[in-house]
XYZ file of C-alpha atoms in Angstrom:
524
model
C 94.150 -174.146 -72.349
C 95.992 -170.963 -72.998
C 93.590 -169.160 -70.457
C 93.966 -171.835 -67.805
C 97.369 -171.963 -67.905
C 97.424 -168.114 -67.494
C 95.004 -168.171 -64.608
C 97.996 -169.206 -61.755
C 99.577 -165.837 -62.738
C 96.546 -163.562 -63.021
C 95.940 -164.747 -59.670
C 99.297 -163.995 -58.376
C 99.118 -160.677 -59.619
C 95.557 -159.505 -58.148
C 96.801 -161.268 -54.168
C 99.541 -158.411 -55.016
C 97.330 -155.615 -56.029
C 95.564 -156.948 -52.983
C 98.399 -156.897 -50.350
C 99.501 -153.412 -51.871
C 95.960 -151.705 -51.322
C 96.061 -153.701 -47.784
C 98.677 -152.241 -46.874
C 101.163 -153.322 -43.807
C 99.963 -154.926 -40.637
C 98.250 -152.996 -39.078
C 97.306 -150.634 -41.245
C 92.984 -148.671 -41.226
C 92.420 -151.036 -44.772
C 93.824 -154.295 -42.789
C 91.518 -153.495 -39.592
C 87.944 -152.037 -41.915
C 88.462 -155.721 -43.652
C 89.178 -157.697 -40.322
C 86.589 -156.260 -38.488
C 83.390 -156.323 -41.200
C 85.066 -159.873 -41.938
C 84.592 -161.013 -38.140
C 81.074 -158.430 -37.717
C 79.858 -160.266 -40.901
C 80.392 -163.724 -39.671
C 78.973 -163.216 -36.088
C 75.798 -161.646 -38.000
C 75.232 -164.922 -39.844
C 75.726 -166.854 -36.897
C 71.968 -165.712 -36.284
C 68.879 -165.766 -37.996
C 67.396 -165.739 -40.647
C 71.375 -167.101 -41.809
C 71.671 -169.874 -38.490
C 75.265 -170.681 -39.731
C 76.486 -171.143 -35.769
C 79.443 -172.758 -36.238
C 80.970 -169.515 -37.595
C 80.453 -167.791 -33.960
C 83.175 -169.775 -32.889
C 85.825 -167.847 -34.771
C 83.676 -164.819 -35.521
C 86.249 -162.421 -33.286
C 89.155 -163.904 -34.228
C 89.946 -161.843 -37.321
C 89.627 -158.669 -35.251
C 91.799 -159.994 -32.007
C 94.571 -160.905 -35.638
C 94.674 -157.581 -36.248
C 95.082 -156.225 -32.771
C 97.928 -158.604 -32.225
C 99.726 -156.737 -34.977
C 99.789 -153.766 -32.540
C 98.001 -150.980 -35.137
C 97.494 -147.491 -34.189
C 94.495 -146.248 -32.959
C 93.365 -145.048 -35.449
C 93.606 -147.932 -37.217
C 91.880 -149.501 -34.158
C 88.913 -147.122 -33.959
C 88.599 -148.073 -38.037
C 88.393 -151.611 -37.315
C 86.125 -151.251 -34.113
C 83.722 -149.441 -35.902
C 83.944 -152.548 -39.061
C 83.240 -154.959 -36.519
C 79.946 -153.231 -34.690
C 78.233 -151.775 -37.681
C 78.957 -155.480 -39.017
C 77.618 -157.179 -35.926
C 75.299 -154.894 -34.770
C 73.566 -154.107 -38.464
C 72.896 -157.134 -39.552
C 71.437 -158.437 -36.840
C 69.478 -155.866 -36.188
C 68.550 -154.852 -39.838
C 64.829 -155.049 -39.184
C 64.467 -151.899 -36.702
C 64.612 -148.797 -39.331
C 61.133 -150.505 -40.854
C 59.166 -150.777 -37.322
C 59.947 -146.969 -36.964
C 58.544 -145.968 -40.540
C 55.923 -148.488 -40.750
C 54.544 -148.275 -36.749
C 56.605 -145.132 -36.130
C 55.161 -142.915 -38.736
C 58.882 -142.023 -39.088
C 59.849 -140.857 -41.360
C 62.446 -142.932 -43.515
C 65.391 -141.061 -43.933
C 65.085 -139.444 -40.010
C 64.433 -143.385 -39.099
C 67.936 -144.318 -40.951
C 69.345 -141.349 -38.396
C 68.390 -142.780 -35.846
C 69.215 -146.858 -36.578
C 72.973 -144.904 -36.989
C 72.801 -143.377 -33.530
C 71.093 -147.179 -32.120
C 74.393 -148.317 -33.895
C 77.126 -145.869 -32.898
C 75.356 -146.854 -28.800
C 75.868 -150.390 -28.908
C 79.186 -149.949 -30.263
C 80.370 -148.474 -27.102
C 79.317 -151.790 -25.221
C 82.623 -153.883 -27.052
C 84.320 -150.923 -26.967
C 86.646 -152.070 -23.565
C 87.019 -155.518 -25.131
C 89.117 -154.025 -28.505
C 90.975 -151.024 -26.300
C 91.733 -153.015 -23.760
C 93.009 -155.835 -26.054
C 95.344 -153.700 -28.422
C 96.943 -152.374 -24.635
C 97.994 -155.076 -23.431
C 98.677 -156.581 -27.268
C 101.839 -153.541 -26.978
C 103.018 -155.184 -23.721
C 102.021 -158.735 -23.181
C 100.438 -160.597 -25.924
C 99.678 -163.467 -24.403
C 97.719 -162.046 -21.652
C 96.058 -159.790 -24.429
C 94.118 -162.810 -25.594
C 93.858 -164.706 -22.308
C 91.776 -161.088 -20.982
C 89.927 -160.981 -24.203
C 87.353 -163.261 -23.586
C 86.094 -161.694 -19.993
C 86.640 -158.541 -21.493
C 83.927 -159.824 -24.540
C 81.976 -160.836 -21.600
C 81.889 -157.753 -19.681
C 80.580 -155.650 -22.145
C 77.774 -158.113 -22.682
C 76.779 -158.204 -20.157
C 76.985 -154.472 -19.200
C 74.662 -154.246 -22.181
C 72.475 -155.873 -20.775
C 72.144 -154.077 -17.256
C 73.135 -150.640 -18.184
C 72.236 -147.311 -20.713
C 68.730 -147.077 -21.281
C 67.428 -150.308 -18.937
C 69.818 -152.921 -21.309
C 69.277 -154.192 -24.829
C 70.966 -158.294 -24.271
C 69.612 -158.461 -28.114
C 71.776 -161.419 -29.779
C 74.488 -161.568 -27.547
C 76.877 -164.366 -28.258
C 75.624 -167.405 -26.231
C 72.671 -166.845 -28.488
C 73.681 -168.189 -32.067
C 74.319 -172.156 -30.340
C 71.027 -173.004 -29.908
C 71.091 -174.950 -32.405
C 74.186 -176.802 -30.694
C 72.104 -178.655 -28.075
C 74.761 -180.463 -26.460
C 76.939 -177.817 -25.980
C 74.305 -175.454 -24.517
C 73.050 -177.726 -22.067
C 75.381 -175.506 -20.028
C 73.456 -172.681 -19.588
C 72.002 -174.097 -16.721
C 74.973 -173.785 -15.003
C 76.247 -170.628 -16.400
C 73.730 -168.999 -18.400
C 74.364 -167.325 -21.233
C 77.045 -165.372 -20.798
C 79.169 -168.389 -20.004
C 78.533 -169.616 -23.443
C 79.405 -166.615 -24.536
C 82.630 -166.629 -22.776
C 83.670 -170.095 -24.134
C 82.789 -168.699 -27.464
C 84.714 -165.678 -26.951
C 87.610 -167.605 -25.394
C 87.169 -170.119 -28.724
C 88.287 -167.273 -30.858
C 91.153 -166.070 -28.964
C 92.910 -169.812 -29.073
C 92.310 -169.525 -32.987
C 93.961 -165.806 -32.937
C 96.789 -167.111 -30.365
C 97.659 -170.333 -32.690
C 97.010 -167.969 -35.891
C 99.409 -165.509 -35.053
C 101.274 -166.304 -32.290
C 101.954 -170.106 -32.918
C 100.576 -170.456 -29.251
C 98.512 -174.106 -29.469
C 98.047 -174.586 -25.626
C 94.962 -172.378 -25.379
C 93.579 -174.416 -28.282
C 93.989 -177.342 -26.339
C 92.395 -176.407 -23.273
C 89.464 -174.589 -25.430
C 89.201 -178.230 -26.702
C 89.165 -179.540 -23.449
C 85.978 -177.385 -22.243
C 84.350 -178.113 -25.392
C 84.456 -181.914 -24.675
C 83.298 -181.208 -21.150
C 80.234 -179.612 -22.077
C 79.427 -182.183 -24.578
C 79.632 -184.533 -22.366
C 77.545 -182.620 -19.379
C 74.987 -181.830 -22.442
C 75.076 -185.630 -23.230
C 73.844 -186.079 -19.932
C 71.832 -184.047 -19.719
C 69.884 -184.638 -23.048
C 69.650 -188.921 -22.896
C 70.525 -189.225 -18.625
C 68.420 -186.765 -16.800
C 64.963 -185.988 -16.182
C 63.204 -182.957 -14.436
C 60.648 -184.214 -11.686
C 57.976 -183.315 -13.434
C 54.896 -183.096 -10.623
C 51.596 -181.596 -12.640
C 50.263 -182.316 -16.467
C 48.767 -179.762 -18.008
C 47.084 -179.696 -21.382
C 47.664 -175.503 -22.670
C 45.979 -174.261 -25.508
C 48.295 -171.220 -26.881
C 46.180 -168.884 -28.968
C 47.399 -167.218 -32.051
C 44.798 -164.298 -33.498
C 47.001 -162.380 -35.598
C 45.665 -159.364 -34.022
C 46.518 -155.892 -36.455
C 47.981 -152.968 -35.425
C 46.401 -150.437 -37.689
C 42.664 -150.866 -36.277
C 39.371 -149.341 -35.810
C 36.819 -150.041 -33.369
C 34.561 -151.942 -35.309
C 38.012 -154.060 -36.185
C 38.528 -154.337 -32.832
C 35.693 -155.293 -31.001
C 35.123 -158.059 -33.873
C 38.436 -159.551 -32.634
C 37.771 -159.383 -28.880
C 34.033 -160.403 -29.007
C 33.968 -162.781 -31.745
C 37.229 -164.288 -32.987
C 38.972 -164.401 -29.350
C 35.833 -165.808 -27.779
C 35.451 -168.668 -30.238
C 39.140 -169.249 -30.906
C 38.793 -169.931 -26.400
C 35.723 -171.544 -26.567
C 37.087 -174.176 -29.186
C 39.930 -174.935 -26.923
C 38.391 -175.207 -23.599
C 35.444 -178.021 -25.975
C 38.745 -179.757 -26.698
C 39.933 -180.386 -23.426
C 42.282 -177.562 -22.565
C 43.439 -176.892 -18.601
C 43.989 -173.947 -19.328
C 44.452 -171.393 -22.331
C 46.474 -168.446 -23.116
C 45.732 -165.372 -25.567
C 49.326 -163.154 -26.179
C 50.103 -159.859 -26.162
C 47.895 -157.527 -29.102
C 46.742 -154.266 -29.493
C 43.906 -153.316 -27.152
C 42.120 -151.066 -26.807
C 39.925 -152.211 -23.896
C 40.726 -151.722 -20.470
C 40.433 -155.018 -18.870
C 39.632 -153.409 -14.675
C 37.525 -150.222 -16.257
C 35.361 -151.554 -19.083
C 32.061 -153.455 -17.182
C 31.153 -154.480 -20.236
C 33.981 -156.331 -21.419
C 34.970 -157.574 -18.359
C 32.065 -159.165 -17.334
C 31.551 -161.169 -20.932
C 34.792 -162.691 -20.576
C 34.341 -163.689 -16.880
C 30.725 -164.978 -17.967
C 32.836 -166.632 -20.883
C 35.195 -168.497 -18.439
C 32.818 -169.512 -15.923
C 30.512 -171.010 -18.569
C 33.855 -173.508 -19.921
C 35.266 -173.776 -16.755
C 38.578 -173.806 -18.254
C 41.140 -170.949 -16.979
C 42.333 -167.759 -18.996
C 46.068 -165.873 -18.900
C 45.749 -162.805 -21.359
C 47.663 -159.789 -21.691
C 46.060 -156.204 -21.142
C 46.559 -152.337 -19.975
C 45.605 -151.806 -15.856
C 45.820 -147.651 -15.020
C 47.676 -146.716 -11.867
C 45.539 -144.967 -9.688
C 49.081 -142.462 -9.702
C 48.576 -141.945 -13.636
C 50.144 -144.016 -16.525
C 49.465 -147.591 -16.836
C 50.745 -151.444 -16.305
C 50.937 -153.393 -18.942
C 49.729 -156.497 -17.591
C 48.574 -160.113 -17.798
C 45.417 -160.899 -16.239
C 44.515 -164.238 -14.725
C 40.784 -165.583 -14.869
C 40.659 -168.515 -12.540
C 37.654 -171.466 -13.822
C 34.927 -169.775 -12.100
C 35.284 -166.730 -13.513
C 36.778 -164.603 -10.455
C 39.671 -162.181 -11.682
C 43.150 -163.801 -10.190
C 46.101 -162.260 -9.212
C 47.448 -159.953 -12.266
C 51.539 -159.430 -13.385
C 52.581 -156.318 -14.088
C 55.179 -156.476 -16.695
C 58.473 -155.197 -14.803
C 61.091 -154.292 -17.721
C 60.065 -151.826 -20.235
C 60.672 -151.120 -23.456
C 62.380 -148.158 -23.775
C 61.464 -145.429 -26.599
C 58.217 -148.083 -26.985
C 56.414 -148.151 -24.170
C 58.014 -145.259 -22.540
C 60.383 -142.382 -22.961
C 64.102 -143.093 -21.135
C 65.564 -139.815 -19.357
C 62.208 -137.730 -20.525
C 62.683 -134.580 -19.161
C 66.350 -134.347 -20.354
C 65.301 -135.981 -24.096
C 62.760 -133.299 -24.380
C 62.691 -134.055 -28.352
C 62.365 -137.916 -28.613
C 59.577 -139.648 -29.379
C 58.442 -143.245 -29.711
C 59.695 -145.546 -32.205
C 55.994 -147.372 -32.001
C 53.065 -144.656 -31.853
C 50.434 -147.220 -31.105
C 52.088 -147.390 -27.644
C 53.859 -145.474 -24.842
C 52.735 -143.847 -21.661
C 53.797 -146.720 -19.624
C 54.831 -147.402 -15.936
C 56.618 -150.560 -14.754
C 55.140 -153.217 -11.916
C 56.729 -153.050 -8.362
C 56.785 -156.792 -8.579
C 55.479 -157.215 -5.484
C 51.698 -159.432 -7.073
C 51.720 -162.600 -6.215
C 52.690 -165.464 -8.974
C 49.643 -166.024 -10.947
C 48.851 -170.061 -9.644
C 46.680 -172.355 -11.699
C 45.383 -174.904 -9.746
C 49.001 -175.864 -8.162
C 51.133 -175.151 -10.917
C 52.268 -171.316 -10.098
C 52.974 -169.485 -13.569
C 56.074 -167.673 -13.867
C 54.960 -164.138 -16.889
C 57.661 -162.349 -19.133
C 55.701 -160.181 -21.533
C 57.522 -159.290 -24.556
C 60.960 -158.911 -24.391
C 61.228 -159.357 -20.770
C 61.701 -163.143 -22.093
C 65.487 -162.290 -23.151
C 66.500 -160.784 -19.479
C 67.860 -163.913 -17.780
C 67.565 -161.635 -14.483
C 63.961 -161.747 -14.755
C 62.785 -165.599 -15.050
C 65.446 -166.170 -11.950
C 63.477 -164.054 -10.611
C 60.257 -165.955 -11.088
C 62.178 -169.183 -10.951
C 62.839 -168.077 -7.122
C 59.285 -167.337 -6.302
C 58.241 -170.730 -7.613
C 57.393 -170.559 -10.829
C 56.751 -174.530 -12.497
C 56.419 -173.109 -15.471
C 57.147 -169.937 -17.587
C 54.628 -168.168 -19.439
C 55.836 -165.185 -22.403
C 53.015 -163.116 -23.522
C 54.148 -161.404 -26.715
C 53.076 -159.566 -29.643
C 56.058 -159.400 -32.733
C 53.852 -158.102 -35.145
C 55.963 -154.879 -35.645
C 58.728 -157.186 -36.743
C 57.189 -158.106 -39.961
C 58.778 -160.957 -41.954
C 62.099 -160.662 -40.621
C 64.378 -162.335 -38.775
C 63.490 -160.378 -35.553
C 60.572 -163.093 -34.611
C 63.466 -166.234 -34.846
C 65.888 -164.204 -32.946
C 63.103 -163.122 -29.954
C 62.258 -166.765 -30.185
C 65.291 -168.158 -29.870
C 66.524 -166.490 -27.374
C 63.717 -166.700 -25.203
C 64.779 -170.656 -25.829
C 67.803 -170.027 -23.845
C 65.150 -169.511 -20.525
C 64.012 -172.502 -20.539
C 67.426 -173.930 -20.298
C 68.693 -171.950 -17.715
C 65.809 -173.083 -15.333
C 65.654 -176.421 -17.187
C 60.967 -175.502 -16.875
C 58.536 -175.647 -19.966
C 57.791 -172.406 -21.557
C 54.796 -171.469 -23.198
C 55.302 -168.793 -25.840
C 51.306 -167.327 -27.448
C 52.865 -164.421 -29.708
C 50.314 -162.445 -31.510
C 51.185 -163.396 -34.816
C 53.853 -166.173 -34.555
C 55.999 -167.585 -33.252
C 54.064 -169.033 -30.168
C 55.326 -172.678 -29.280
C 56.142 -174.524 -25.963
C 60.213 -174.671 -25.469
C 61.055 -177.919 -23.170
C 63.651 -178.002 -20.280
C 66.128 -178.504 -22.553
C 65.736 -175.893 -24.797
C 63.756 -177.680 -27.470
C 61.143 -176.558 -29.462
C 58.797 -178.912 -29.231
C 55.713 -177.100 -31.011
C 55.580 -174.073 -32.770
C 53.181 -171.854 -34.927
C 53.065 -170.831 -38.301
C 54.443 -166.564 -38.905
C 51.065 -164.332 -39.518
C 48.000 -167.406 -38.741
C 45.813 -167.831 -36.669
C 46.481 -170.472 -34.744
C 45.580 -172.395 -31.243
C 48.271 -175.055 -31.145
C 47.430 -177.882 -27.889
C 50.750 -178.458 -26.076
C 50.798 -181.486 -23.319
C 53.951 -179.819 -20.500
C 54.210 -180.603 -17.005
C 55.116 -178.189 -14.329
C 58.009 -178.624 -12.023
C 59.887 -177.078 -8.690
C 63.247 -178.170 -9.817
C 65.904 -175.101 -9.541
C 68.439 -175.284 -12.057
C 72.248 -174.061 -10.361
C 71.863 -170.917 -12.427
C 68.220 -170.329 -10.892
C 70.407 -170.312 -7.578
C 73.881 -168.407 -8.201
C 72.816 -166.600 -11.368
C 75.979 -165.410 -12.713
C 78.062 -165.195 -10.213
C 80.454 -167.321 -11.904
C 80.508 -164.968 -15.213
C 80.927 -162.245 -13.533
C 84.227 -163.727 -11.200
C 85.681 -164.880 -14.701
C 85.638 -160.989 -15.699
C 86.912 -160.186 -12.330
C 89.881 -162.225 -13.683
C 90.306 -160.566 -16.885
C 90.133 -157.195 -15.272
C 93.035 -158.445 -13.279
C 94.672 -159.120 -16.378
C 94.319 -155.447 -17.682
C 95.800 -154.297 -14.095
C 99.084 -156.807 -14.157
C 99.527 -155.519 -17.513
C 99.366 -151.430 -16.554
C 101.760 -152.563 -13.512
C 104.105 -154.049 -15.631
C 103.840 -151.408 -18.303
C 104.335 -149.122 -14.892
C 107.858 -150.364 -13.923
């Protein structure tokens, strides 16, 4: 009993010591705590934890700290703590890829990873600096501009510096919140990022300034999103035009195999999986991106073997492989074999993986090397080839991490794609959260375009995503499977597929204008 009676006093003394250690509002220690707490909360909203409600307030601790008008040194500490916690916890699997598949020493892989995290921390830096600067002049204007500044940083990350890397943008965290994410067919994933950032700004305004109106405004927007989502989920159907029975083959082909291993995989295992899928009545069979030493168009035996196989079963096949370019280098391509075995059009990958499929700024960075030693030397396609077509259905192809770039699925939709098809090899990620994160981001492309997305992954997760973003079929990880799914193509064009990120750019422009207004007031 005496221990219980003494507990409040002990807790009080502990709290006083913690406050003394943290120092005054605006101290670097408070910045460290606020940044780390916000970054950790944001990271936990993504797989594998997937606690998505945390994302609605993850930016609030950092915003509240910035409103306390800390020194620029403290701002730098808070910003770095936030970015290292956020990006470091979400991308923790990258050093493993460099060590296992890039054959890089562990110490060097950690150093490269640290450099990558510092580079990624540049993208939200304008958000942090501008918010702190405005907080010293007009705190309410700072919070009004903050969501637009955050979203601008995400769009910058999508398009610029080493061809962009929009992995784990804020909006992706809400994939399980099906009612809200239906708005992605209007404003895309970055419009959802803005809404989440606005929720954090509203919480910060209530917490630090006692200003409740922003919270009410965000609550109204959230209610409208839920109403729109309920309508899309329960009162709308896309115009189905043709039904297809599709078989997604997951072969789980290893990276480190010798010639005999790949011969067995490509001349016994995969043909057997294709034959079983075709015999079961599939209208289309899809192979994933996978390690493949055979160049389809140049290897006569390999090409004619598959042409005979497909012509025997009369079932079209979409598969991945390399295609040599006359001017040098190779394309990472998706091929179509028609039902009679003839070679149809091919799609050449447009957005390559930097340091994996090619070395960016190769002449400037002569010391750089691929992070994955088994690939490299690829060149991007020009996008001029006609779409792959199965019967009356044009296919929108996305190879590997092209599925995390919204503009590429918009391009496919604009070319008339009735289905989206993603061929990928996530074996590099191992048994980590990365395959789940990759699947979650790919699912948003189905939502934004309101089309089925078929995903064939070498080692998982393969699956099908419906036009509402629901994962309706899904394989296991590191298993050999054949997933059969019935899908319907459609020619529907969502508003997002037509206008893209123009509304979000408009919102960002308003945020930039807010910063300029604050600067003008300061000059006065």
